[in-house]
């Protein structure tokens, strides 16, 4: 079994937010919520639109994008959340997304950055590092669906386009830095 019975509460809340925002945007706001909250590079943001570096992660382009990230955060949460704690899990996720949106906004000009995958990739990187540091800590069962989905998500998500690969790579780097930092200060393991 992957977790000890604790529900991945942060993962559930994030999934609920993704789905709720998607439905509200499509059914109530006719796409205007997406236009208001999706990510933009700094050179294209209007004054006081800095909130987009946080909100962009909660918007999804289509149903496939939404479902991939809902299942991604859920299965990563099953594997990791109760092992490292809700707060550390949320911190890695948020810093992974915000850090990626900041770096990407400086380097690339874009008008509709969206999706939670950089934060999810940061969390998957945490799983990988913790597994190699102490394989008994997470007790991964590579035949279980959550682990197999997570591996597939980690690989397949990079084949969509160069932008996806870039933000995922930035998320991986941020996840590695945070995990090593938390290991050094004794928060993990």
mmCIF file of C-alpha atoms in Angstrom:
data_model
loop_
_atom_site.group_PDB
_atom_site.id
_atom_site.type_symbol
_atom_site.label_atom_id
_atom_site.label_comp_id
_atom_site.label_asym_id
_atom_site.label_seq_id
_atom_site.Cartn_x
_atom_site.Cartn_y
_atom_site.Cartn_z
ATOM 1 C CA UNK A 1 0.000 0.000 0.000
ATOM 2 C CA UNK A 2 1.204 3.471 -0.774
ATOM 3 C CA UNK A 3 -0.060 5.472 2.145
ATOM 4 C CA UNK A 4 -1.012 4.648 5.678
ATOM 5 C CA UNK A 5 -4.665 5.562 5.321
ATOM 6 C CA UNK A 6 -4.337 9.324 5.511
ATOM 7 C CA UNK A 7 -6.190 11.071 2.744
ATOM 8 C CA UNK A 8 -4.149 13.391 0.542
ATOM 9 C CA UNK A 9 -6.159 16.432 1.648
ATOM 10 C CA UNK A 10 -4.069 19.028 -0.197
ATOM 11 C CA UNK A 11 -4.321 16.970 -3.382
ATOM 12 C CA UNK A 12 -8.101 16.735 -3.013
ATOM 13 C CA UNK A 13 -8.431 20.483 -2.427
ATOM 14 C CA UNK A 14 -6.222 21.297 -5.420
ATOM 15 C CA UNK A 15 -8.187 18.902 -7.623
ATOM 16 C CA UNK A 16 -11.437 20.484 -6.458
ATOM 17 C CA UNK A 17 -10.084 23.944 -7.297
ATOM 18 C CA UNK A 18 -8.918 22.885 -10.776
ATOM 19 C CA UNK A 19 -12.286 21.324 -11.588
ATOM 20 C CA UNK A 20 -14.353 24.147 -10.063
ATOM 21 C CA UNK A 21 -12.432 26.865 -11.884
ATOM 22 C CA UNK A 22 -12.658 24.954 -15.158
ATOM 23 C CA UNK A 23 -16.433 24.445 -14.843
ATOM 24 C CA UNK A 24 -17.089 28.027 -13.701
ATOM 25 C CA UNK A 25 -15.006 29.409 -16.536
ATOM 26 C CA UNK A 26 -16.684 27.267 -19.194
ATOM 27 C CA UNK A 27 -20.283 27.314 -17.989
ATOM 28 C CA UNK A 28 -20.654 30.648 -16.220
ATOM 29 C CA UNK A 29 -17.945 33.030 -17.450
ATOM 30 C CA UNK A 30 -17.633 31.819 -21.070
ATOM 31 C CA UNK A 31 -13.838 31.781 -20.970
ATOM 32 C CA UNK A 32 -13.472 35.252 -19.444
ATOM 33 C CA UNK A 33 -12.188 33.873 -16.153
ATOM 34 C CA UNK A 34 -9.397 32.143 -18.074
ATOM 35 C CA UNK A 35 -8.547 35.428 -19.816
ATOM 36 C CA UNK A 36 -8.452 37.181 -16.435
ATOM 37 C CA UNK A 37 -6.407 34.595 -14.506
ATOM 38 C CA UNK A 38 -4.204 32.580 -16.844
ATOM 39 C CA UNK A 39 -0.485 33.242 -16.798
ATOM 40 C CA UNK A 40 1.256 35.858 -18.925
ATOM 41 C CA UNK A 41 4.858 36.805 -19.290
ATOM 42 C CA UNK A 42 5.871 39.931 -17.402
ATOM 43 C CA UNK A 43 6.301 41.942 -20.611
ATOM 44 C CA UNK A 44 2.627 41.331 -21.488
ATOM 45 C CA UNK A 45 1.075 41.807 -18.039
ATOM 46 C CA UNK A 46 -0.837 44.965 -17.341
ATOM 47 C CA UNK A 47 -0.127 46.888 -14.161
ATOM 48 C CA UNK A 48 -1.008 44.878 -11.017
ATOM 49 C CA UNK A 49 -1.450 41.569 -12.882
ATOM 50 C CA UNK A 50 1.348 39.892 -10.886
ATOM 51 C CA UNK A 51 -1.322 37.596 -9.397
ATOM 52 C CA UNK A 52 -1.096 35.618 -12.664
ATOM 53 C CA UNK A 53 2.110 33.922 -11.473
ATOM 54 C CA UNK A 54 -0.064 32.148 -8.885
ATOM 55 C CA UNK A 55 -3.431 31.844 -10.626
ATOM 56 C CA UNK A 56 -2.089 30.515 -13.938
ATOM 57 C CA UNK A 57 -1.525 27.119 -12.331
ATOM 58 C CA UNK A 58 -5.236 26.719 -11.605
ATOM 59 C CA UNK A 59 -6.404 27.169 -15.199
ATOM 60 C CA UNK A 60 -6.440 24.419 -17.815
ATOM 61 C CA UNK A 61 -6.735 24.709 -21.572
ATOM 62 C CA UNK A 62 -9.069 21.756 -22.174
ATOM 63 C CA UNK A 63 -10.606 18.709 -20.500
ATOM 64 C CA UNK A 64 -7.629 16.447 -21.277
ATOM 65 C CA UNK A 65 -5.236 18.952 -19.721
ATOM 66 C CA UNK A 66 -7.515 19.244 -16.693
ATOM 67 C CA UNK A 67 -7.885 15.483 -16.217
ATOM 68 C CA UNK A 68 -4.148 14.848 -16.590
ATOM 69 C CA UNK A 69 -3.381 17.332 -13.818
ATOM 70 C CA UNK A 70 -6.253 16.221 -11.568
ATOM 71 C CA UNK A 71 -5.064 12.611 -11.745
ATOM 72 C CA UNK A 72 -1.436 13.722 -11.587
ATOM 73 C CA UNK A 73 -1.822 15.661 -8.326
ATOM 74 C CA UNK A 74 -4.072 12.968 -6.867
ATOM 75 C CA UNK A 75 -1.669 10.078 -7.487
ATOM 76 C CA UNK A 76 1.366 12.099 -6.470
ATOM 77 C CA UNK A 77 -0.561 12.996 -3.308
ATOM 78 C CA UNK A 78 -1.290 9.322 -2.617
ATOM 79 C CA UNK A 79 2.397 8.526 -2.875
ATOM 80 C CA UNK A 80 3.904 11.519 -1.099
ATOM 81 C CA UNK A 81 1.570 13.792 0.847
ATOM 82 C CA UNK A 82 1.164 11.836 4.087
ATOM 83 C CA UNK A 83 4.879 10.946 4.097
ATOM 84 C CA UNK A 84 6.192 14.517 4.033
ATOM 85 C CA UNK A 85 3.200 16.298 5.525
ATOM 86 C CA UNK A 86 0.507 18.504 4.065
ATOM 87 C CA UNK A 87 2.391 21.786 4.538
ATOM 88 C CA UNK A 88 5.678 20.658 2.939
ATOM 89 C CA UNK A 89 3.715 19.035 0.107
ATOM 90 C CA UNK A 90 1.824 22.294 -0.511
ATOM 91 C CA UNK A 91 5.012 24.375 -0.271
ATOM 92 C CA UNK A 92 6.837 22.280 -2.871
ATOM 93 C CA UNK A 93 3.784 22.430 -5.138
ATOM 94 C CA UNK A 94 3.261 26.197 -4.813
ATOM 95 C CA UNK A 95 6.926 27.153 -5.021
ATOM 96 C CA UNK A 96 7.330 24.788 -7.980
ATOM 97 C CA UNK A 97 4.514 26.531 -9.838
ATOM 98 C CA UNK A 98 5.240 30.111 -8.780
ATOM 99 C CA UNK A 99 8.983 29.757 -9.330
ATOM 100 C CA UNK A 100 8.424 28.235 -12.752
ATOM 101 C CA UNK A 101 5.945 30.935 -13.764
ATOM 102 C CA UNK A 102 8.385 33.652 -12.638
ATOM 103 C CA UNK A 103 11.365 32.151 -14.481
ATOM 104 C CA UNK A 104 9.338 31.367 -17.601
ATOM 105 C CA UNK A 105 7.753 34.852 -17.542
ATOM 106 C CA UNK A 106 11.196 36.429 -17.577
ATOM 107 C CA UNK A 107 12.618 34.211 -20.317
ATOM 108 C CA UNK A 108 9.695 33.705 -22.722
ATOM 109 C CA UNK A 109 6.950 35.963 -24.071
ATOM 110 C CA UNK A 110 3.537 34.263 -23.810
ATOM 111 C CA UNK A 111 -0.112 35.185 -23.312
ATOM 112 C CA UNK A 112 -1.832 32.190 -21.706
ATOM 113 C CA UNK A 113 0.373 30.121 -19.445
ATOM 114 C CA UNK A 114 -1.728 27.600 -17.643
ATOM 115 C CA UNK A 115 -1.691 24.347 -15.754
ATOM 116 C CA UNK A 116 -0.327 22.902 -12.556
ATOM 117 C CA UNK A 117 2.240 20.551 -14.050
ATOM 118 C CA UNK A 118 5.377 22.467 -12.951
ATOM 119 C CA UNK A 119 4.340 22.043 -9.309
ATOM 120 C CA UNK A 120 3.447 18.408 -9.920
ATOM 121 C CA UNK A 121 6.833 17.836 -11.561
ATOM 122 C CA UNK A 122 8.500 19.461 -8.535
ATOM 123 C CA UNK A 123 6.658 16.953 -6.308
ATOM 124 C CA UNK A 124 7.570 14.002 -8.549
ATOM 125 C CA UNK A 125 11.207 15.090 -8.330
ATOM 126 C CA UNK A 126 10.844 15.024 -4.545
ATOM 127 C CA UNK A 127 9.539 11.449 -4.819
ATOM 128 C CA UNK A 128 12.503 10.417 -6.989
ATOM 129 C CA UNK A 129 15.097 11.978 -4.684
ATOM 130 C CA UNK A 130 13.523 10.568 -1.515
ATOM 131 C CA UNK A 131 13.259 7.129 -3.108
ATOM 132 C CA UNK A 132 16.954 7.098 -4.039
ATOM 133 C CA UNK A 133 17.946 8.480 -0.629
ATOM 134 C CA UNK A 134 15.948 5.862 1.312
ATOM 135 C CA UNK A 135 13.872 3.393 -0.698
ATOM 136 C CA UNK A 136 12.003 2.274 2.433
ATOM 137 C CA UNK A 137 10.715 5.780 3.245
ATOM 138 C CA UNK A 138 8.071 5.901 0.506
ATOM 139 C CA UNK A 139 7.953 2.125 0.051
ATOM 140 C CA UNK A 140 7.060 2.489 -3.630
ATOM 141 C CA UNK A 141 5.303 -0.412 -5.298
ATOM 142 C CA UNK A 142 6.190 -0.069 -8.983
ATOM 143 C CA UNK A 143 3.327 -2.407 -9.924
ATOM 144 C CA UNK A 144 0.721 -0.107 -8.343
ATOM 145 C CA UNK A 145 -1.394 2.143 -10.536
ATOM 146 C CA UNK A 146 -0.471 5.394 -8.704
ATOM 147 C CA UNK A 147 3.248 4.790 -9.279
ATOM 148 C CA UNK A 148 2.759 3.688 -12.879
ATOM 149 C CA UNK A 149 0.525 6.690 -13.657
ATOM 150 C CA UNK A 150 3.045 9.042 -12.051
ATOM 151 C CA UNK A 151 5.897 7.611 -14.125
ATOM 152 C CA UNK A 152 3.795 7.876 -17.297
ATOM 153 C CA UNK A 153 2.750 11.447 -16.441
ATOM 154 C CA UNK A 154 6.379 12.400 -15.809
ATOM 155 C CA UNK A 155 7.484 11.050 -19.191
ATOM 156 C CA UNK A 156 4.528 11.672 -21.534
ATOM 157 C CA UNK A 157 3.925 15.259 -20.406
ATOM 158 C CA UNK A 158 7.176 16.313 -22.057
ATOM 159 C CA UNK A 159 6.186 15.337 -25.585
ATOM 160 C CA UNK A 160 3.518 17.981 -26.203
ATOM 161 C CA UNK A 161 5.774 20.900 -27.127
ATOM 162 C CA UNK A 162 8.976 22.691 -26.209
ATOM 163 C CA UNK A 163 7.113 25.025 -23.836
ATOM 164 C CA UNK A 164 5.747 22.085 -21.837
ATOM 165 C CA UNK A 165 9.187 20.490 -21.697
ATOM 166 C CA UNK A 166 10.730 23.780 -20.543
ATOM 167 C CA UNK A 167 8.261 24.446 -17.718
ATOM 168 C CA UNK A 168 8.488 20.817 -16.602
ATOM 169 C CA UNK A 169 12.277 21.028 -16.532
ATOM 170 C CA UNK A 170 12.129 24.210 -14.469
ATOM 171 C CA UNK A 171 9.674 22.479 -12.098
ATOM 172 C CA UNK A 172 12.079 19.534 -11.782
ATOM 173 C CA UNK A 173 14.990 21.847 -10.929
ATOM 174 C CA UNK A 174 12.923 23.738 -8.345
ATOM 175 C CA UNK A 175 11.677 20.447 -6.864
ATOM 176 C CA UNK A 176 15.253 19.160 -6.599
ATOM 177 C CA UNK A 177 16.496 22.348 -4.931
ATOM 178 C CA UNK A 178 13.620 22.367 -2.431
ATOM 179 C CA UNK A 179 13.957 18.660 -1.637
ATOM 180 C CA UNK A 180 17.706 18.931 -1.037
ATOM 181 C CA UNK A 181 17.160 22.054 1.054
ATOM 182 C CA UNK A 182 14.511 20.318 3.179
ATOM 183 C CA UNK A 183 16.805 17.290 3.549
ATOM 184 C CA UNK A 184 19.722 19.459 4.668
ATOM 185 C CA UNK A 185 17.685 21.300 7.308
ATOM 186 C CA UNK A 186 16.183 18.003 8.500
ATOM 187 C CA UNK A 187 12.572 18.569 7.495
ATOM 188 C CA UNK A 188 12.511 15.459 5.294
ATOM 189 C CA UNK A 189 13.615 11.980 6.382
#
